[in-house]
Amino acid sequence: MKEPAPVTARLHGVSVAIENVTKTYELRDGGDLLALDRVDLTIAPGEFVSIVGPSGCGKSTLLSLVAGLVPVSTGKILIDGEEVRRPHAKVGVVFQTDLLLYWRSVMDNIMLPIEIKGWRRRDYLPRAARLLEQVGLAGFESKYPSELSGGMRQRTAICRALVQEPGLLLMDEPFGALDALTREQMIIDLQAMWLSVGSTVLFITHSIEEAVFLADRVLVMSPRPGRIDLDRTIEIPRPRSWRSRTDAKFIEYMSEIRGIFETRGVLKA
Amino acid sequence: MTAAGGQGVDDKQSRRKRNLVRAITETAAAPVLALIILAVWQVGVPLAGISDFILPTPWQILRRIVVDHRLMATHAGVTLLETLAGFALAAVTGVGTALMIFYSRLFERAIYPLLVALQTIPKVALAPLLVLYLGYGFAPKLFLAFLLAFFPIVIATVVGLNGLDKAMVNLVRSMGASEWQTFFKVRLPSALPSLFGGLKVGISLAVIGAVIGEYVAAERGLGYLQLQASSQFDTTLSFAAMIVIAALGVVTFWSLEALEKRAVFEREAAR
């Protein structure tokens, strides 16, 4: 197998500490909705952590909190020891849909965070080109989003999140809107990407298989109010491939997580 | 070259030919239809024995425009100025109002019902009052043009601004964007197609507003000219003035469309 060329130097992955975080939303009828209930979690620098849970369990809320988009109700979130109060400069986010700006070319879309941060575009052009090459989009710099397939668009969105050299990559069901086959390939490619980039990754998904395949650690969240039910370290050597899925350990992890969903009533036998 | 390859080239050539024929037909469709209507009109009027006092032929109207082109141009200039001034005012205040509606919930609640109420008043009914308040000059025409153009610009801009996906705002905010940056990088560009839709409706209504103002009380302008012609039973001049009003509407609309082509990235263009 061809090893992808590393994208400049490996990044310094940041650590994340989520300490006793609760999130309540005020409802229009005056009531409160408890979305997250006393979540405690630490992520080591460079670690790949997946959170898997049913729809509405607050996993996306947790990601918004770490991204600094929404304030916590109680508790605190620390990135490299620094409390999150607003979006952190070292964090890149990939959402479920690619959210590319249709009036900008691929390269101009990737440069959006650089422009917003007021950094010099030309300092990041080489990095952007390397990232595009790595996701198989070399030569697509001046194409427009409407000329790309769904998978290519999401790859562009990943490059956009990585161009700013994030110490932490937050991914909110990034492959949820893609077709099954594209998704398979994206999972493999994301693993390769992560191995060469070195950022810490917090990956939200509702696919148990996706979570186990990608992560160093899988966290299982309970239905609302979201709480962490299981924290399982995945001991399958990297790089993982199609064959890892038939690995006895892989199957064991999958059924353990399914079992939790079953006892929680998310999955029924 | 293989036979199959030759076939491919032939296919390509015939396809290109087909596309060219289609392009020519589509471009020619409107002028041809217009010519047919004009021809029927031109031939039909004398055949039916209609006097040119009731309905002049297109040729007579055209001749009149050419002969009286100085007169036409003077009055058209006045109407154009009223239209553009009213439209410019409507564009600036309309977009401004839309921004306030978008950013302030209170303002939206306060102003929206009033706007809708204002919109349901027939503006023609306002014209005599405007003469009373603003006199016979430039002001009431400008104001009517403004009044007609204002509403569609506000609505289209608000719709455009509201159309943005909340996730898109979260994306740029996660990059550390200020509201200022969010507005210029994302909100405004994504609202532009809708905004231009409102401006185009607005400018055609501004022409109508200016002409209505001239109908009521004026000493200059195409509406005034047309009214004068009608009162003197000069039907040909009346038609000529009407044609020039229509031309004014088309030209201003096209100018705006040309501007839109430069400012707005067409989604389809890249397909």
Coordinates of C-alpha atoms in Angstrom, one line a residue:
Chain A
M1 CA 0.0 0.0 0.0
K2 CA 1.2 3.5 -0.9
E3 CA 1.9 5.6 2.2
P4 CA 0.6 9.2 1.7
A5 CA 3.2 11.9 2.0
P6 CA 3.0 13.6 5.4
V7 CA 1.5 17.0 5.3
T8 CA 4.4 19.2 6.4
A9 CA 5.2 18.6 10.1
R10 CA 2.8 16.6 12.3
L11 CA 0.6 18.8 14.3
H12 CA 0.7 19.1 18.0
G13 CA -2.6 17.5 19.1
V14 CA -4.2 19.3 22.0
S15 CA -5.7 17.8 25.1
V16 CA -9.4 18.2 25.9
A17 CA -10.9 18.1 29.4
I18 CA -14.6 18.1 29.9
E19 CA -15.3 18.6 33.6
N20 CA -18.8 17.9 35.0
V21 CA -20.5 19.6 32.1
T22 CA -24.3 20.1 32.1
K23 CA -26.2 21.8 29.4
T24 CA -29.8 22.9 29.8
Y25 CA -31.8 24.6 27.1
E26 CA -34.7 26.9 27.9
L27 CA -37.8 25.8 26.1
R28 CA -40.4 28.3 24.7
D29 CA -43.0 27.0 27.1
G30 CA -40.8 28.1 30.0
G31 CA -39.6 24.6 30.8
D32 CA -36.0 23.4 30.7
L33 CA -34.6 20.7 28.6
L34 CA -31.6 18.8 30.1
A35 CA -29.5 17.9 27.0
L36 CA -26.3 16.8 28.8
D37 CA -26.0 15.6 32.3
R38 CA -22.7 15.9 34.2
V39 CA -20.4 14.7 31.5
D40 CA -16.8 14.0 32.5
L41 CA -14.3 13.2 29.9
T42 CA -10.6 13.7 29.1
I43 CA -9.0 13.3 25.7
A44 CA -5.2 12.9 25.4
P45 CA -3.2 14.8 22.8
G46 CA -3.4 13.1 19.5
E47 CA -6.1 10.7 20.5
F48 CA -9.0 9.8 18.2
V49 CA -12.2 9.6 20.2
S50 CA -15.6 8.6 18.8
I51 CA -18.9 9.3 20.5
V52 CA -21.7 7.1 19.4
G53 CA -25.3 7.5 20.5
P54 CA -28.9 7.6 19.4
S55 CA -30.4 10.7 17.7
G56 CA -31.1 13.5 20.2
C57 CA -28.8 12.1 22.9
G58 CA -26.9 15.4 23.0
K59 CA -23.7 14.3 21.2
S60 CA -24.0 17.2 18.8
T61 CA -24.6 19.5 21.7
L62 CA -21.4 18.3 23.3
L63 CA -19.5 19.1 20.1
S64 CA -21.0 22.6 19.9
L65 CA -19.8 23.2 23.5
V66 CA -16.3 22.0 22.8
A67 CA -16.3 24.2 19.6
G68 CA -17.2 27.2 21.8
L69 CA -20.4 27.9 19.8
V70 CA -22.7 27.4 22.7
P71 CA -21.9 28.2 26.4
V72 CA -22.0 25.4 29.0
S73 CA -24.6 25.6 31.7
T74 CA -22.4 24.3 34.5
G75 CA -18.9 22.8 34.6
K76 CA -16.1 23.7 32.2
I77 CA -14.3 22.6 29.1
L78 CA -10.5 23.0 28.8
I79 CA -8.5 22.8 25.6
D80 CA -4.8 22.5 26.5
G81 CA -5.7 23.7 30.0
E82 CA -7.4 26.8 28.7
E83 CA -11.1 27.3 29.4
V84 CA -13.3 27.4 26.3
R85 CA -15.4 30.6 26.2
R86 CA -15.5 31.2 22.5
P87 CA -14.4 29.3 19.4
H88 CA -10.8 28.3 19.9
A89 CA -8.2 29.2 17.3
K90 CA -6.7 25.7 17.3
V91 CA -10.0 23.9 16.5
G92 CA -11.4 22.9 13.1
V93 CA -14.9 21.7 12.7
V94 CA -16.5 19.4 10.0
F95 CA -20.2 19.3 10.0
Q96 CA -22.7 16.8 8.6
T97 CA -23.2 18.7 5.4
D98 CA -20.1 20.1 3.6
L99 CA -21.3 23.8 3.9
L100 CA -19.1 24.9 1.0
L101 CA -19.9 28.3 -0.3
Y102 CA -21.1 27.7 -3.9
W103 CA -19.7 31.0 -5.2
R104 CA -16.2 30.1 -4.1
S105 CA -13.8 27.7 -5.8
V106 CA -12.4 24.7 -3.9
M107 CA -9.2 26.6 -3.0
D108 CA -11.1 29.7 -2.0
N109 CA -13.4 27.6 0.2
I110 CA -10.4 26.0 1.9
M111 CA -8.9 29.5 2.4
L112 CA -12.0 30.8 4.2
P113 CA -10.7 30.2 7.8
I114 CA -7.4 31.7 6.9
E115 CA -9.2 34.9 5.6
I116 CA -11.4 35.0 8.7
K117 CA -8.4 34.8 11.0
G118 CA -6.7 37.4 9.0
W119 CA -3.7 35.2 8.3
R120 CA -1.6 35.5 5.1
R121 CA -3.1 33.4 2.4
R122 CA 0.1 32.6 0.6
D123 CA 1.6 31.1 3.8
Y124 CA -1.1 28.4 3.7
L125 CA -1.4 27.8 0.0
P126 CA 1.2 25.0 0.0
R127 CA -0.4 23.3 2.9
A128 CA -3.8 23.5 1.2
A129 CA -2.3 22.0 -2.0
R130 CA -0.8 19.1 0.0
L131 CA -4.1 18.4 1.8
L132 CA -6.0 18.4 -1.5
E133 CA -3.4 16.0 -2.9
Q134 CA -3.8 13.8 0.0
V135 CA -7.6 13.5 -0.3
G136 CA -7.2 12.9 -4.0
L137 CA -8.4 16.3 -5.2
A138 CA -5.1 17.6 -6.7
G139 CA -6.1 19.6 -9.8
F140 CA -9.5 20.5 -8.5
E141 CA -8.4 23.8 -6.9
S142 CA -10.3 26.0 -9.3
K143 CA -13.4 23.9 -9.6
Y144 CA -16.7 25.0 -8.0
P145 CA -18.6 22.9 -5.4
S146 CA -21.4 22.3 -7.9
E147 CA -18.9 20.4 -10.1
L148 CA -18.0 18.0 -7.3
S149 CA -19.6 14.8 -6.0
G150 CA -20.9 14.6 -2.4
G151 CA -17.8 12.7 -1.3
M152 CA -15.5 15.2 -3.0
R153 CA -17.3 18.1 -1.4
Q154 CA -16.9 16.6 2.1
R155 CA -13.2 16.0 1.4
T156 CA -12.9 19.7 0.5
A157 CA -14.7 20.5 3.8
I158 CA -12.1 18.3 5.7
C159 CA -9.2 20.1 4.0
R160 CA -10.9 23.4 5.0
A161 CA -10.9 22.3 8.6
L162 CA -7.3 21.1 8.5
V163 CA -5.7 24.0 6.7
Q164 CA -5.5 26.1 9.8
E165 CA -3.4 23.4 11.5
P166 CA -5.9 22.6 14.2
G167 CA -4.8 20.8 17.3
L168 CA -8.3 19.5 17.6
L169 CA -10.6 18.3 14.8
L170 CA -14.3 18.1 15.7
M171 CA -16.4 16.1 13.4
D172 CA -20.2 16.0 13.7
E173 CA -21.5 13.0 11.7
P174 CA -19.3 14.0 8.8
F175 CA -20.2 11.1 6.6
G176 CA -23.9 11.0 7.6
A177 CA -25.1 12.5 4.3
L178 CA -23.0 10.3 2.0
D179 CA -23.9 7.1 0.3
A180 CA -22.7 3.9 1.8
L181 CA -19.9 3.1 -0.5
T182 CA -18.4 6.7 -0.5
R183 CA -18.7 6.5 3.3
E184 CA -16.6 3.3 3.4
Q185 CA -13.9 5.0 1.4
M186 CA -14.0 8.2 3.5
I187 CA -13.5 6.2 6.7
I188 CA -10.4 4.6 5.4
D189 CA -9.1 7.9 4.0
L190 CA -9.9 9.7 7.3
Q191 CA -7.8 7.2 9.2
A192 CA -4.8 7.7 6.8
M193 CA -5.3 11.5 7.1
W194 CA -5.3 11.4 10.9
L195 CA -2.3 9.1 11.1
S196 CA -0.3 11.7 9.1
V197 CA -1.8 14.9 10.5
G198 CA -1.6 14.1 14.2
S199 CA -4.5 16.2 15.5
T200 CA -6.7 15.1 18.3
V201 CA -10.1 14.1 16.9
L202 CA -13.5 14.1 18.5
F203 CA -15.8 12.2 16.1
I204 CA -19.5 12.1 16.5
T205 CA -21.5 9.4 14.8
H206 CA -24.5 7.2 15.1
S207 CA -22.8 4.3 13.4
I208 CA -21.3 1.8 15.8
E209 CA -19.1 0.3 13.1
E210 CA -17.7 3.7 12.1
A211 CA -17.0 4.5 15.7
V212 CA -15.1 1.3 16.4
F213 CA -13.2 1.3 13.1
L214 CA -11.8 4.8 13.5
A215 CA -11.3 5.4 17.2
D216 CA -8.7 4.8 19.9
R217 CA -11.6 5.1 22.3
V218 CA -15.3 4.8 21.8
L219 CA -17.7 6.6 24.2
V220 CA -21.3 5.5 24.2
M221 CA -23.9 8.0 25.1
S222 CA -27.3 7.3 26.7
P223 CA -30.5 8.7 25.3
R224 CA -31.4 12.2 26.7
P225 CA -30.3 13.5 29.1
G226 CA -26.9 12.6 27.5
R227 CA -24.5 10.8 29.8
I228 CA -21.5 8.7 29.1
D229 CA -22.5 5.0 29.5
L230 CA -19.3 3.3 28.3
D231 CA -15.7 4.4 27.7
R232 CA -14.1 1.6 25.7
T233 CA -10.5 1.6 24.5
I234 CA -10.3 -0.1 21.1
E235 CA -7.2 -2.2 20.9
I236 CA -7.0 -3.0 17.2
P237 CA -3.6 -2.2 15.6
R238 CA -3.4 0.5 13.0
P239 CA -3.7 1.1 10.1
R240 CA -6.9 -0.8 10.2
S241 CA -8.3 -2.1 7.0
W242 CA -11.4 -4.0 5.7
R243 CA -10.0 -7.1 7.3
S244 CA -10.1 -5.6 10.8
R245 CA -13.9 -5.8 10.6
T246 CA -13.8 -9.6 10.8
D247 CA -11.3 -9.5 13.6
A248 CA -12.8 -11.2 16.7
K249 CA -12.1 -8.2 18.8
F250 CA -13.9 -5.9 16.4
I251 CA -17.0 -8.0 16.6
E252 CA -16.7 -8.2 20.3
Y253 CA -16.6 -4.4 20.6
M254 CA -19.5 -4.0 18.3
S255 CA -21.7 -6.4 20.2
E256 CA -20.7 -4.9 23.5
I257 CA -21.9 -1.5 22.3
R258 CA -25.1 -2.9 20.8
G259 CA -25.7 -4.6 24.1
I260 CA -25.7 -1.2 25.8
F261 CA -28.1 0.2 23.4
E262 CA -30.3 -2.8 23.9
T263 CA -30.4 -2.4 27.7
R264 CA -31.2 1.3 27.1
G265 CA -34.0 0.5 24.9
V266 CA -32.4 2.2 21.9
L267 CA -32.2 -1.2 20.0
K268 CA -34.7 -3.9 20.5
A269 CA -34.0 -7.6 20.1
Chain B
M1 CA -9.1 6.3 -37.5
T2 CA -11.6 3.5 -36.8
A3 CA -15.1 3.6 -38.1
A4 CA -16.4 3.9 -34.5
G5 CA -14.2 6.9 -34.0
G6 CA -15.5 8.5 -37.2
Q7 CA -19.0 7.9 -36.0
G8 CA -18.1 9.7 -32.7
V9 CA -16.9 12.7 -34.5
D10 CA -20.0 12.8 -36.7
D11 CA -22.1 12.6 -33.7
K12 CA -20.3 15.4 -32.1
Q13 CA -20.7 17.5 -35.2
S14 CA -24.3 16.9 -35.6
R15 CA -24.9 17.6 -31.9
R16 CA -23.0 20.9 -32.2
K17 CA -25.1 21.7 -35.3
R18 CA -28.3 20.9 -33.4
N19 CA -27.3 23.0 -30.5
L20 CA -26.5 25.9 -32.8
V21 CA -29.9 25.6 -34.6
R22 CA -31.6 25.6 -31.2
A23 CA -29.7 28.6 -29.9
I24 CA -30.6 30.6 -33.1
T25 CA -34.3 29.6 -32.8
E26 CA -34.5 30.5 -29.2
T27 CA -32.8 33.9 -29.7
A28 CA -35.0 34.6 -32.6
A29 CA -38.3 33.5 -31.0
A30 CA -39.2 36.8 -29.2
P31 CA -38.3 39.2 -32.1
V32 CA -40.1 37.0 -34.6
L33 CA -43.3 36.9 -32.5
A34 CA -43.1 40.6 -32.0
L35 CA -42.7 41.2 -35.8
I36 CA -45.7 38.9 -36.5
I37 CA -47.9 40.9 -34.1
L38 CA -46.7 44.2 -35.5
A39 CA -47.3 43.0 -39.1
V40 CA -50.9 41.9 -38.2
W41 CA -51.5 45.3 -36.6
Q42 CA -50.0 47.2 -39.5
V43 CA -52.0 45.4 -42.1
G44 CA -55.1 44.8 -40.1
V45 CA -55.8 48.4 -39.1
P46 CA -56.4 49.8 -42.6
L47 CA -58.1 46.6 -43.7
A48 CA -60.6 46.8 -40.8
G49 CA -61.2 50.5 -41.7
I50 CA -60.1 51.8 -38.3
S51 CA -59.1 55.4 -38.3
D52 CA -55.6 56.3 -37.0
F53 CA -57.4 58.6 -34.6
I54 CA -58.6 55.4 -32.8
L55 CA -55.7 53.1 -33.4
P56 CA -52.6 54.3 -35.3
T57 CA -50.4 51.7 -37.1
P58 CA -47.0 50.8 -35.7
W59 CA -45.4 52.5 -38.6
Q60 CA -47.1 55.8 -37.8
I61 CA -46.1 55.4 -34.1
L62 CA -42.5 54.7 -35.0
R63 CA -42.4 57.6 -37.4
R64 CA -43.8 59.9 -34.8
I65 CA -41.1 58.8 -32.3
V66 CA -38.5 59.5 -34.9
V67 CA -39.9 62.8 -36.0
D68 CA -40.5 64.0 -32.4
H69 CA -37.4 62.5 -31.0
R70 CA -36.2 65.7 -29.3
L71 CA -39.6 66.0 -27.5
M72 CA -39.5 62.3 -26.5
A73 CA -35.9 62.5 -25.3
T74 CA -36.6 65.6 -23.1
H75 CA -39.6 64.0 -21.4
A76 CA -38.0 60.6 -21.2
G77 CA -35.0 62.2 -19.4
V78 CA -37.3 63.7 -16.8
T79 CA -39.1 60.4 -16.2
L80 CA -35.8 58.5 -16.1
L81 CA -34.4 60.9 -13.5
E82 CA -37.5 60.6 -11.3
T83 CA -37.4 56.8 -11.6
L84 CA -33.7 56.4 -10.8
A85 CA -33.9 58.8 -7.8
G86 CA -36.9 57.1 -6.4
F87 CA -35.4 53.7 -7.0
A88 CA -32.0 54.6 -5.4
L89 CA -33.8 55.9 -2.3
A90 CA -35.9 52.7 -2.2
A91 CA -32.8 50.5 -2.6
V92 CA -30.8 52.3 0.2
T93 CA -33.7 52.5 2.7
G94 CA -35.2 49.2 1.7
V95 CA -32.0 47.3 2.3
G96 CA -31.4 49.2 5.5
T97 CA -34.9 48.4 6.7
A98 CA -34.4 44.8 5.8
L99 CA -31.2 44.7 7.8
M100 CA -32.9 46.2 10.9
I101 CA -35.8 43.7 10.5
F102 CA -33.2 40.9 10.2
Y103 CA -31.1 41.9 13.2
S104 CA -33.8 43.2 15.6
R105 CA -36.8 41.0 16.5
L106 CA -38.5 44.0 18.2
F107 CA -38.1 46.1 15.1
E108 CA -39.5 43.2 13.0
R109 CA -42.5 42.9 15.2
A110 CA -43.1 46.6 15.2
I111 CA -42.6 47.4 11.5
Y112 CA -43.8 44.3 9.6
P113 CA -47.6 44.9 10.1
L114 CA -47.2 48.5 9.2
L115 CA -45.3 47.7 6.0
V116 CA -47.9 45.2 4.9
A117 CA -50.7 47.7 5.7
L118 CA -48.8 50.4 3.7
Q119 CA -48.4 47.9 0.8
T120 CA -52.1 47.3 0.6
I121 CA -53.0 51.0 0.1
P122 CA -53.4 51.6 -3.6
K123 CA -50.5 54.0 -4.3
V124 CA -52.5 55.7 -7.1
A125 CA -54.9 56.9 -4.4
L126 CA -52.0 58.6 -2.7
A127 CA -51.0 60.6 -5.8
P128 CA -53.4 63.5 -5.4
L129 CA -52.5 63.8 -1.7
L130 CA -48.8 63.9 -2.6
V131 CA -49.4 66.8 -4.9
L132 CA -51.1 68.6 -2.0
Y133 CA -48.2 67.9 0.3
L134 CA -45.2 68.0 -2.1
G135 CA -46.4 70.2 -4.9
Y136 CA -46.1 69.8 -8.7
G137 CA -42.4 69.4 -9.1
F138 CA -39.9 66.6 -8.8
A139 CA -40.6 65.5 -5.3
P140 CA -44.0 63.7 -5.5
K141 CA -42.8 61.7 -8.5
L142 CA -39.7 60.6 -6.8
F143 CA -41.7 59.7 -3.7
L144 CA -44.2 57.6 -5.6
A145 CA -41.4 55.8 -7.5
F146 CA -39.8 55.2 -4.1
L147 CA -43.0 54.0 -2.5
L148 CA -43.7 51.4 -5.1
A149 CA -40.2 50.1 -5.2
F150 CA -39.6 50.0 -1.5
F151 CA -41.7 47.0 -0.4
P152 CA -40.5 44.3 -2.8
I153 CA -36.9 45.3 -2.0
V154 CA -37.4 45.0 1.7
I155 CA -39.2 41.7 1.4
A156 CA -36.7 40.1 -1.0
T157 CA -33.8 41.2 1.1
V158 CA -35.3 39.8 4.3
V159 CA -36.1 36.5 2.6
G160 CA -32.6 36.3 1.2
L161 CA -31.0 37.0 4.6
N162 CA -33.3 34.5 6.4
G163 CA -32.5 31.8 3.8
L164 CA -29.1 31.2 5.1
D165 CA -28.5 27.8 6.8
K166 CA -27.9 28.2 10.5
A167 CA -25.1 25.6 10.2
M168 CA -23.3 27.9 7.8
V169 CA -23.3 30.6 10.5
N170 CA -21.9 28.1 13.0
L171 CA -19.2 27.1 10.6
V172 CA -17.8 30.6 10.2
R173 CA -18.3 31.3 13.9
S174 CA -16.3 28.2 14.7
M175 CA -13.5 29.8 12.6
G176 CA -13.7 32.8 14.9
A177 CA -15.6 35.1 12.6
S178 CA -17.1 38.3 14.0
E179 CA -20.7 39.2 13.0
W180 CA -19.2 41.7 10.7
Q181 CA -17.2 39.0 8.9
T182 CA -20.1 36.6 9.0
F183 CA -22.2 39.2 7.2
F184 CA -19.7 40.0 4.4
K185 CA -18.3 36.5 3.9
V186 CA -21.6 34.6 4.1
R187 CA -24.8 36.4 4.8
L188 CA -24.6 39.1 2.1
P189 CA -23.3 36.9 -0.8
S190 CA -26.0 34.3 -0.1
A191 CA -28.7 36.9 0.0
L192 CA -27.6 38.6 -3.2
P193 CA -29.7 36.5 -5.7
S194 CA -32.8 37.3 -3.7
L195 CA -31.8 40.9 -3.2
F196 CA -31.4 41.4 -6.9
G197 CA -34.8 39.8 -7.5
G198 CA -36.3 42.5 -5.3
L199 CA -34.3 45.3 -7.0
K200 CA -35.5 44.2 -10.4
V201 CA -39.1 44.1 -9.4
G202 CA -38.5 47.5 -7.6
I203 CA -37.0 49.3 -10.6
S204 CA -39.9 48.3 -12.9
L205 CA -42.4 49.5 -10.3
A206 CA -40.4 52.7 -9.9
V207 CA -41.0 53.6 -13.6
I208 CA -44.7 53.1 -12.9
G209 CA -44.6 55.2 -9.8
A210 CA -42.9 58.1 -11.6
V211 CA -45.4 58.0 -14.5
I212 CA -48.4 57.8 -12.2
G213 CA -47.0 60.9 -10.4
E214 CA -46.9 62.7 -13.8
Y215 CA -50.4 61.7 -14.7
V216 CA -51.8 63.5 -11.7
A217 CA -49.9 66.7 -11.9
A218 CA -46.9 67.6 -13.9
E219 CA -45.5 69.9 -16.5
R220 CA -42.9 67.5 -17.8
G221 CA -42.3 63.8 -18.2
L222 CA -43.6 61.0 -20.4
G223 CA -46.8 60.6 -18.3
Y224 CA -47.5 64.3 -18.8
L225 CA -46.8 64.0 -22.5
Q226 CA -49.1 61.1 -22.9
L227 CA -51.9 62.8 -20.9
Q228 CA -51.5 66.0 -23.0
A229 CA -51.6 63.9 -26.2
S230 CA -54.8 62.2 -25.2
S231 CA -56.5 65.4 -24.2
Q232 CA -55.7 66.7 -27.7
F233 CA -56.9 63.5 -29.3
D234 CA -53.4 62.9 -30.6
T235 CA -53.6 59.2 -30.3
T236 CA -50.4 58.6 -32.2
L237 CA -48.4 60.7 -29.8
S238 CA -50.1 59.0 -26.9
F239 CA -49.0 55.6 -28.2
A240 CA -45.5 56.9 -28.9
A241 CA -45.1 58.1 -25.3
M242 CA -46.4 54.8 -24.1
I243 CA -43.8 52.9 -26.2
V244 CA -41.0 55.1 -24.8
I245 CA -42.2 54.5 -21.2
A246 CA -42.1 50.7 -21.9
A247 CA -38.6 51.1 -23.5
L248 CA -37.5 53.0 -20.4
G249 CA -38.7 50.1 -18.2
V250 CA -36.9 47.5 -20.3
V251 CA -33.6 49.5 -20.4
T252 CA -33.5 50.1 -16.6
F253 CA -34.4 46.5 -16.0
W254 CA -31.7 45.2 -18.3
S255 CA -29.1 47.5 -16.8
L256 CA -29.8 46.1 -13.4
E257 CA -29.6 42.6 -14.8
A258 CA -26.2 43.3 -16.3
L259 CA -25.1 44.5 -12.9
E260 CA -26.5 41.3 -11.4
K261 CA -24.5 39.2 -13.8
R262 CA -21.3 40.8 -12.5
A263 CA -22.2 40.7 -8.8
V264 CA -23.9 37.4 -8.4
F265 CA -22.3 34.0 -9.0
E266 CA -24.9 31.9 -10.8
R267 CA -25.2 28.4 -9.4
E268 CA -26.2 27.1 -12.8
A269 CA -23.2 28.6 -14.6
A270 CA -20.8 26.1 -13.2
R271 CA -23.0 23.0 -14.1

